[in-house]
Amino acid sequence: MKMRKNRIVYLLFLLAGVYLAVLYDEYISIVVLLLLLLLPLVSLVCFLFWKKQIKIGSSTSETVIKMGEECKFIIQLTNQSIFPVMNGKICVRYRNQLDADFQEKNIRFHLDGKGSEKIIVTFYGNHCGMLEFFCDGISVYDYFGLHSVKIKKKQGKKKIVEVIVVPEFEYADEDMEEEEWNEKDISIDVYGEDNSEVKGVREYRQGDALKHIHWKLSSKQ
């Protein structure tokens, strides 16, 4: 919406410059009209440099985190051209593999000429599973807010960054007494009542006794 507004304002200035150049046969009116016509060309030259000279990389601070912990998605931008980027936008998409829906975060940035910038986006692993992060590229806007160009990551560089979220766990006490795991606490009277009874389990076959069915495992299927 803002870019459309800038384009309308530019067209109004261009029409005003044409009107002045036609109405007043003076040197200054011609110069003003030429400057207005050169604005898009200046943007085009900057885009040509930016598209070839800006490099994008991405990584994460951790590859495995516990549920509820934070993870930092790091985007490294390098501008090898002499033209600074005054207005840019990064769109980061992420999702849990168990959830098909993507979520997005848009980050604005600026980048000095012959400089680099590290952008850190913080996420939290609220659910177990595999987090996937996508950063296909960045959008760069010209100095006048009239046009934009999409700069994509180079082919061959991995676009997907993965982070594994594991549940919280605690280490067992080494001094735990063996009687806490005594076999008398395991139910062996009724088949299928104890979760630990998985030895020798197979698919049901016609003729098998119903009392031998492992109901706990069957319910998971």
PDB file of C-alpha atoms in Angstrom:
ATOM      1  CA  MET A   1       0.000   0.000   0.000  1.00  0.00           C
ATOM      2  CA  LYS A   2       2.815   2.419   0.875  1.00  0.00           C
ATOM      3  CA  MET A   3       4.632   1.653  -2.390  1.00  0.00           C
ATOM      4  CA  ARG A   4       1.461   2.322  -4.378  1.00  0.00           C
ATOM      5  CA  LYS A   5       1.085   5.676  -2.624  1.00  0.00           C
ATOM      6  CA  ASN A   6       4.696   6.586  -3.472  1.00  0.00           C
ATOM      7  CA  ARG A   7       4.118   5.727  -7.119  1.00  0.00           C
ATOM      8  CA  ILE A   8       1.047   7.974  -7.273  1.00  0.00           C
ATOM      9  CA  VAL A   9       3.007  10.839  -5.706  1.00  0.00           C
ATOM     10  CA  TYR A  10       5.843  10.277  -8.213  1.00  0.00           C
ATOM     11  CA  LEU A  11       3.439  10.379 -11.161  1.00  0.00           C
ATOM     12  CA  LEU A  12       1.975  13.647  -9.871  1.00  0.00           C
ATOM     13  CA  PHE A  13       5.463  15.168  -9.623  1.00  0.00           C
ATOM     14  CA  LEU A  14       6.284  13.870 -13.120  1.00  0.00           C
ATOM     15  CA  LEU A  15       3.149  15.436 -14.579  1.00  0.00           C
ATOM     16  CA  ALA A  16       3.971  18.682 -12.802  1.00  0.00           C
ATOM     17  CA  GLY A  17       7.500  18.562 -14.271  1.00  0.00           C
ATOM     18  CA  VAL A  18       6.131  18.007 -17.785  1.00  0.00           C
ATOM     19  CA  TYR A  19       3.698  20.889 -17.316  1.00  0.00           C
ATOM     20  CA  LEU A  20       6.464  23.239 -16.167  1.00  0.00           C
ATOM     21  CA  ALA A  21       8.763  22.186 -19.022  1.00  0.00           C
ATOM     22  CA  VAL A  22       6.039  22.883 -21.594  1.00  0.00           C
ATOM     23  CA  LEU A  23       4.748  26.071 -20.009  1.00  0.00           C
ATOM     24  CA  TYR A  24       8.104  27.669 -19.199  1.00  0.00           C
ATOM     25  CA  ASP A  25      10.860  27.442 -21.786  1.00  0.00           C
ATOM     26  CA  GLU A  26      13.625  27.772 -19.215  1.00  0.00           C
ATOM     27  CA  TYR A  27      16.718  25.776 -18.297  1.00  0.00           C
ATOM     28  CA  ILE A  28      15.649  24.989 -14.715  1.00  0.00           C
ATOM     29  CA  SER A  29      12.320  23.410 -15.742  1.00  0.00           C
ATOM     30  CA  ILE A  30      14.104  21.083 -18.194  1.00  0.00           C
ATOM     31  CA  VAL A  31      16.600  20.059 -15.498  1.00  0.00           C
ATOM     32  CA  VAL A  32      13.790  19.260 -13.051  1.00  0.00           C
ATOM     33  CA  LEU A  33      12.010  17.103 -15.635  1.00  0.00           C
ATOM     34  CA  LEU A  34      15.226  15.204 -16.451  1.00  0.00           C
ATOM     35  CA  LEU A  35      15.878  14.534 -12.770  1.00  0.00           C
ATOM     36  CA  LEU A  36      12.368  13.130 -12.357  1.00  0.00           C
ATOM     37  CA  LEU A  37      12.875  10.868 -15.364  1.00  0.00           C
ATOM     38  CA  LEU A  38      16.220   9.639 -14.017  1.00  0.00           C
ATOM     39  CA  LEU A  39      14.828   8.484 -10.656  1.00  0.00           C
ATOM     40  CA  PRO A  40      13.641   5.043 -11.912  1.00  0.00           C
ATOM     41  CA  LEU A  41      16.970   4.552 -13.741  1.00  0.00           C
ATOM     42  CA  VAL A  42      18.907   5.150 -10.522  1.00  0.00           C
ATOM     43  CA  SER A  43      16.755   2.508  -8.817  1.00  0.00           C
ATOM     44  CA  LEU A  44      17.400   0.083 -11.685  1.00  0.00           C
ATOM     45  CA  VAL A  45      21.189   0.521 -11.379  1.00  0.00           C
ATOM     46  CA  CYS A  46      21.025  -0.125  -7.611  1.00  0.00           C
ATOM     47  CA  PHE A  47      18.915  -3.253  -8.142  1.00  0.00           C
ATOM     48  CA  LEU A  48      21.453  -4.649 -10.624  1.00  0.00           C
ATOM     49  CA  PHE A  49      24.239  -4.262  -8.061  1.00  0.00           C
ATOM     50  CA  TRP A  50      22.181  -5.551  -5.129  1.00  0.00           C
ATOM     51  CA  LYS A  51      20.929  -8.635  -6.934  1.00  0.00           C
ATOM     52  CA  LYS A  52      24.477  -9.885  -7.619  1.00  0.00           C
ATOM     53  CA  GLN A  53      26.342  -8.573  -4.596  1.00  0.00           C
ATOM     54  CA  ILE A  54      24.060  -9.395  -1.638  1.00  0.00           C
ATOM     55  CA  LYS A  55      24.658 -12.824  -0.079  1.00  0.00           C
ATOM     56  CA  ILE A  56      22.248 -14.595   2.291  1.00  0.00           C
ATOM     57  CA  GLY A  57      22.979 -17.359   4.788  1.00  0.00           C
ATOM     58  CA  SER A  58      20.942 -18.925   7.592  1.00  0.00           C
ATOM     59  CA  SER A  59      21.570 -21.147  10.605  1.00  0.00           C
ATOM     60  CA  THR A  60      20.327 -21.797  14.137  1.00  0.00           C
ATOM     61  CA  SER A  61      21.977 -21.462  17.532  1.00  0.00           C
ATOM     62  CA  GLU A  62      20.980 -25.036  18.457  1.00  0.00           C
ATOM     63  CA  THR A  63      20.008 -28.149  16.536  1.00  0.00           C
ATOM     64  CA  VAL A  64      18.289 -29.850  19.504  1.00  0.00           C
ATOM     65  CA  ILE A  65      16.327 -28.047  22.220  1.00  0.00           C
ATOM     66  CA  LYS A  66      14.012 -29.061  25.046  1.00  0.00           C
ATOM     67  CA  MET A  67      10.324 -28.254  24.900  1.00  0.00           C
ATOM     68  CA  GLY A  68       9.729 -24.688  26.066  1.00  0.00           C
ATOM     69  CA  GLU A  69      13.291 -23.522  25.415  1.00  0.00           C
ATOM     70  CA  GLU A  70      14.132 -20.718  23.013  1.00  0.00           C
ATOM     71  CA  CYS A  71      15.920 -21.177  19.707  1.00  0.00           C
ATOM     72  CA  LYS A  72      17.594 -18.429  17.694  1.00  0.00           C
ATOM     73  CA  PHE A  73      17.257 -18.448  13.918  1.00  0.00           C
ATOM     74  CA  ILE A  74      20.213 -16.491  12.532  1.00  0.00           C
ATOM     75  CA  ILE A  75      20.214 -14.797   9.122  1.00  0.00           C
ATOM     76  CA  GLN A  76      23.558 -13.489   7.865  1.00  0.00           C
ATOM     77  CA  LEU A  77      23.403 -10.759   5.197  1.00  0.00           C
ATOM     78  CA  THR A  78      26.472  -9.474   3.345  1.00  0.00           C
ATOM     79  CA  ASN A  79      26.401  -6.502   0.980  1.00  0.00           C
ATOM     80  CA  GLN A  80      29.427  -6.512  -1.314  1.00  0.00           C
ATOM     81  CA  SER A  81      28.254  -3.507  -3.337  1.00  0.00           C
ATOM     82  CA  ILE A  82      28.965   0.156  -2.595  1.00  0.00           C
ATOM     83  CA  PHE A  83      25.241   0.992  -2.497  1.00  0.00           C
ATOM     84  CA  PRO A  84      23.674   0.763   0.992  1.00  0.00           C
ATOM     85  CA  VAL A  85      20.256  -0.813   1.436  1.00  0.00           C
ATOM     86  CA  MET A  86      18.049   1.652   3.288  1.00  0.00           C
ATOM     87  CA  ASN A  87      14.913  -0.464   3.379  1.00  0.00           C
ATOM     88  CA  GLY A  88      14.678  -4.253   3.204  1.00  0.00           C
ATOM     89  CA  LYS A  89      12.361  -6.992   4.443  1.00  0.00           C
ATOM     90  CA  ILE A  90      12.932 -10.624   5.384  1.00  0.00           C
ATOM     91  CA  CYS A  91      10.083 -13.119   5.533  1.00  0.00           C
ATOM     92  CA  VAL A  92      10.820 -16.109   7.777  1.00  0.00           C
ATOM     93  CA  ARG A  93       8.396 -19.038   7.580  1.00  0.00           C
ATOM     94  CA  TYR A  94       8.421 -21.838  10.113  1.00  0.00           C
ATOM     95  CA  ARG A  95       6.321 -24.798  11.141  1.00  0.00           C
ATOM     96  CA  ASN A  96       6.346 -28.000  13.132  1.00  0.00           C
ATOM     97  CA  GLN A  97       6.385 -31.077  10.884  1.00  0.00           C
ATOM     98  CA  LEU A  98       3.397 -32.401  12.839  1.00  0.00           C
ATOM     99  CA  ASP A  99       1.472 -29.250  11.903  1.00  0.00           C
ATOM    100  CA  ALA A 100       0.854 -28.418   8.243  1.00  0.00           C
ATOM    101  CA  ASP A 101       0.205 -24.704   8.887  1.00  0.00           C
ATOM    102  CA  PHE A 102       3.039 -22.217   8.404  1.00  0.00           C
ATOM    103  CA  GLN A 103       3.635 -19.195  10.589  1.00  0.00           C
ATOM    104  CA  GLU A 104       5.458 -16.110   9.388  1.00  0.00           C
ATOM    105  CA  LYS A 105       7.578 -13.313  10.779  1.00  0.00           C
ATOM    106  CA  ASN A 106       8.503 -10.218   8.769  1.00  0.00           C
ATOM    107  CA  ILE A 107      11.644  -8.324   9.789  1.00  0.00           C
ATOM    108  CA  ARG A 108      12.743  -4.943   8.454  1.00  0.00           C
ATOM    109  CA  PHE A 109      16.454  -4.218   8.084  1.00  0.00           C
ATOM    110  CA  HIS A 110      19.020  -1.844   6.567  1.00  0.00           C
ATOM    111  CA  LEU A 111      22.430  -2.803   5.245  1.00  0.00           C
ATOM    112  CA  ASP A 112      25.471  -0.578   4.807  1.00  0.00           C
ATOM    113  CA  GLY A 113      27.497  -0.588   1.626  1.00  0.00           C
ATOM    114  CA  LYS A 114      30.388  -3.055   1.850  1.00  0.00           C
ATOM    115  CA  GLY A 115      28.947  -4.231   5.161  1.00  0.00           C
ATOM    116  CA  SER A 116      27.238  -7.166   6.805  1.00  0.00           C
ATOM    117  CA  GLU A 117      24.383  -7.630   9.231  1.00  0.00           C
ATOM    118  CA  LYS A 118      23.375 -10.506  11.465  1.00  0.00           C
ATOM    119  CA  ILE A 119      19.629 -10.725  12.134  1.00  0.00           C
ATOM    120  CA  ILE A 120      18.470 -12.934  14.998  1.00  0.00           C
ATOM    121  CA  VAL A 121      14.871 -14.134  15.285  1.00  0.00           C
ATOM    122  CA  THR A 122      13.916 -15.876  18.545  1.00  0.00           C
ATOM    123  CA  PHE A 123      11.473 -18.799  18.570  1.00  0.00           C
ATOM    124  CA  TYR A 124      10.223 -21.122  21.289  1.00  0.00           C
ATOM    125  CA  GLY A 125       9.741 -24.875  20.953  1.00  0.00           C
ATOM    126  CA  ASN A 126       6.313 -25.130  22.551  1.00  0.00           C
ATOM    127  CA  HIS A 127       5.612 -28.592  21.102  1.00  0.00           C
ATOM    128  CA  CYS A 128       7.757 -31.641  20.496  1.00  0.00           C
ATOM    129  CA  GLY A 129       8.703 -32.535  16.949  1.00  0.00           C
ATOM    130  CA  MET A 130      10.842 -31.176  14.126  1.00  0.00           C
ATOM    131  CA  LEU A 131      10.808 -27.411  13.544  1.00  0.00           C
ATOM    132  CA  GLU A 132      11.469 -26.331   9.953  1.00  0.00           C
ATOM    133  CA  PHE A 133      12.638 -22.807   9.119  1.00  0.00           C
ATOM    134  CA  PHE A 134      12.456 -21.353   5.608  1.00  0.00           C
ATOM    135  CA  CYS A 135      14.153 -18.178   4.403  1.00  0.00           C
ATOM    136  CA  ASP A 136      13.921 -18.209   0.613  1.00  0.00           C
ATOM    137  CA  GLY A 137      15.229 -14.679   0.198  1.00  0.00           C
ATOM    138  CA  ILE A 138      14.787 -10.998   0.977  1.00  0.00           C
ATOM    139  CA  SER A 139      12.919  -8.068  -0.549  1.00  0.00           C
ATOM    140  CA  VAL A 140      14.898  -4.866  -1.137  1.00  0.00           C
ATOM    141  CA  TYR A 141      13.236  -1.491  -1.833  1.00  0.00           C
ATOM    142  CA  ASP A 142      14.769   1.399  -3.740  1.00  0.00           C
ATOM    143  CA  TYR A 143      15.593   4.745  -2.136  1.00  0.00           C
ATOM    144  CA  PHE A 144      12.394   6.358  -3.358  1.00  0.00           C
ATOM    145  CA  GLY A 145       9.992   3.579  -2.367  1.00  0.00           C
ATOM    146  CA  LEU A 146       8.818   3.045  -5.944  1.00  0.00           C
ATOM    147  CA  HIS A 147      10.020  -0.473  -6.700  1.00  0.00           C
ATOM    148  CA  SER A 148      11.264  -3.626  -4.983  1.00  0.00           C
ATOM    149  CA  VAL A 149      13.301  -6.639  -6.009  1.00  0.00           C
ATOM    150  CA  LYS A 150      13.391 -10.154  -4.552  1.00  0.00           C
ATOM    151  CA  ILE A 151      16.868 -11.546  -3.886  1.00  0.00           C
ATOM    152  CA  LYS A 152      16.804 -15.319  -3.454  1.00  0.00           C
ATOM    153  CA  LYS A 153      19.336 -17.593  -1.832  1.00  0.00           C
ATOM    154  CA  LYS A 154      21.800 -19.170  -4.203  1.00  0.00           C
ATOM    155  CA  GLN A 155      21.010 -22.634  -5.508  1.00  0.00           C
ATOM    156  CA  GLY A 156      22.908 -25.319  -3.679  1.00  0.00           C
ATOM    157  CA  LYS A 157      22.580 -23.620  -0.302  1.00  0.00           C
ATOM    158  CA  LYS A 158      20.172 -25.342   2.023  1.00  0.00           C
ATOM    159  CA  LYS A 159      16.937 -23.363   2.352  1.00  0.00           C
ATOM    160  CA  ILE A 160      15.457 -25.477   5.152  1.00  0.00           C
ATOM    161  CA  VAL A 161      16.979 -25.352   8.631  1.00  0.00           C
ATOM    162  CA  GLU A 162      15.719 -27.968  11.075  1.00  0.00           C
ATOM    163  CA  VAL A 163      15.614 -27.981  14.873  1.00  0.00           C
ATOM    164  CA  ILE A 164      14.507 -30.985  16.940  1.00  0.00           C
ATOM    165  CA  VAL A 165      12.329 -30.290  19.989  1.00  0.00           C
ATOM    166  CA  VAL A 166      12.490 -33.076  22.586  1.00  0.00           C
ATOM    167  CA  PRO A 167      10.414 -33.466  25.768  1.00  0.00           C
ATOM    168  CA  GLU A 168      11.882 -32.583  29.142  1.00  0.00           C
ATOM    169  CA  PHE A 169      13.536 -35.461  30.923  1.00  0.00           C
ATOM    170  CA  GLU A 170      15.395 -36.175  34.138  1.00  0.00           C
ATOM    171  CA  TYR A 171      18.262 -38.529  34.791  1.00  0.00           C
ATOM    172  CA  ALA A 172      17.469 -41.465  37.062  1.00  0.00           C
ATOM    173  CA  ASP A 173      19.125 -41.535  40.459  1.00  0.00           C
ATOM    174  CA  GLU A 174      22.103 -43.891  40.360  1.00  0.00           C
ATOM    175  CA  ASP A 175      21.392 -44.909  43.940  1.00  0.00           C
ATOM    176  CA  MET A 176      17.861 -46.038  43.158  1.00  0.00           C
ATOM    177  CA  GLU A 177      17.160 -49.232  45.041  1.00  0.00           C
ATOM    178  CA  GLU A 178      16.454 -52.330  43.023  1.00  0.00           C
ATOM    179  CA  GLU A 179      13.311 -53.156  44.965  1.00  0.00           C
ATOM    180  CA  GLU A 180      11.571 -50.191  43.339  1.00  0.00           C
ATOM    181  CA  TRP A 181      11.672 -52.221  40.123  1.00  0.00           C
ATOM    182  CA  ASN A 182      10.759 -55.522  41.736  1.00  0.00           C
ATOM    183  CA  GLU A 183       8.928 -57.935  39.468  1.00  0.00           C
ATOM    184  CA  LYS A 184       6.148 -58.290  42.021  1.00  0.00           C
ATOM    185  CA  ASP A 185       4.917 -54.825  41.000  1.00  0.00           C
ATOM    186  CA  ILE A 186       4.343 -56.019  37.428  1.00  0.00           C
ATOM    187  CA  SER A 187       0.909 -57.450  36.747  1.00  0.00           C
ATOM    188  CA  ILE A 188       1.174 -60.891  35.161  1.00  0.00           C
ATOM    189  CA  ASP A 189      -2.228 -62.221  36.170  1.00  0.00           C
ATOM    190  CA  VAL A 190      -4.202 -60.693  33.329  1.00  0.00           C
ATOM    191  CA  TYR A 191      -2.859 -60.600  29.803  1.00  0.00           C
ATOM    192  CA  GLY A 192      -2.821 -57.211  28.121  1.00  0.00           C
ATOM    193  CA  GLU A 193      -3.142 -55.207  31.332  1.00  0.00           C
ATOM    194  CA  ASP A 194       0.512 -54.289  31.743  1.00  0.00           C
ATOM    195  CA  ASN A 195       2.223 -51.882  29.327  1.00  0.00           C
ATOM    196  CA  SER A 196       5.527 -53.724  29.669  1.00  0.00           C
ATOM    197  CA  GLU A 197       4.133 -56.946  28.225  1.00  0.00           C
ATOM    198  CA  VAL A 198       5.399 -56.577  24.671  1.00  0.00           C
ATOM    199  CA  LYS A 199       7.566 -59.673  24.350  1.00  0.00           C
ATOM    200  CA  GLY A 200       6.342 -62.084  21.717  1.00  0.00           C
ATOM    201  CA  VAL A 201       3.432 -59.896  20.587  1.00  0.00           C
ATOM    202  CA  ARG A 202       2.191 -60.607  17.051  1.00  0.00           C
ATOM    203  CA  GLU A 203      -0.845 -59.898  14.888  1.00  0.00           C
ATOM    204  CA  TYR A 204      -4.147 -61.553  15.831  1.00  0.00           C
ATOM    205  CA  ARG A 205      -4.885 -64.776  14.001  1.00  0.00           C
ATOM    206  CA  GLN A 206      -8.196 -66.543  13.688  1.00  0.00           C
ATOM    207  CA  GLY A 207      -8.560 -69.049  16.493  1.00  0.00           C
ATOM    208  CA  ASP A 208      -6.425 -67.170  19.059  1.00  0.00           C
ATOM    209  CA  ALA A 209      -7.876 -66.969  22.578  1.00  0.00           C
ATOM    210  CA  LEU A 210      -9.412 -63.588  23.368  1.00  0.00           C
ATOM    211  CA  LYS A 211      -7.761 -63.530  26.798  1.00  0.00           C
ATOM    212  CA  HIS A 212      -4.342 -63.448  25.119  1.00  0.00           C
ATOM    213  CA  ILE A 213      -5.060 -60.239  23.162  1.00  0.00           C
ATOM    214  CA  HIS A 214      -2.858 -57.307  24.215  1.00  0.00           C
ATOM    215  CA  TRP A 215      -5.590 -54.696  24.549  1.00  0.00           C
ATOM    216  CA  LYS A 216      -3.225 -51.796  25.336  1.00  0.00           C
ATOM    217  CA  LEU A 217      -1.249 -52.200  22.112  1.00  0.00           C
ATOM    218  CA  SER A 218      -4.382 -52.954  20.114  1.00  0.00           C
ATOM    219  CA  SER A 219      -5.973 -49.648  21.183  1.00  0.00           C
ATOM    220  CA  LYS A 220      -2.963 -47.735  19.819  1.00  0.00           C
ATOM    221  CA  GLN A 221      -3.580 -49.141  16.363  1.00  0.00           C
TER     222      GLN A 221
END
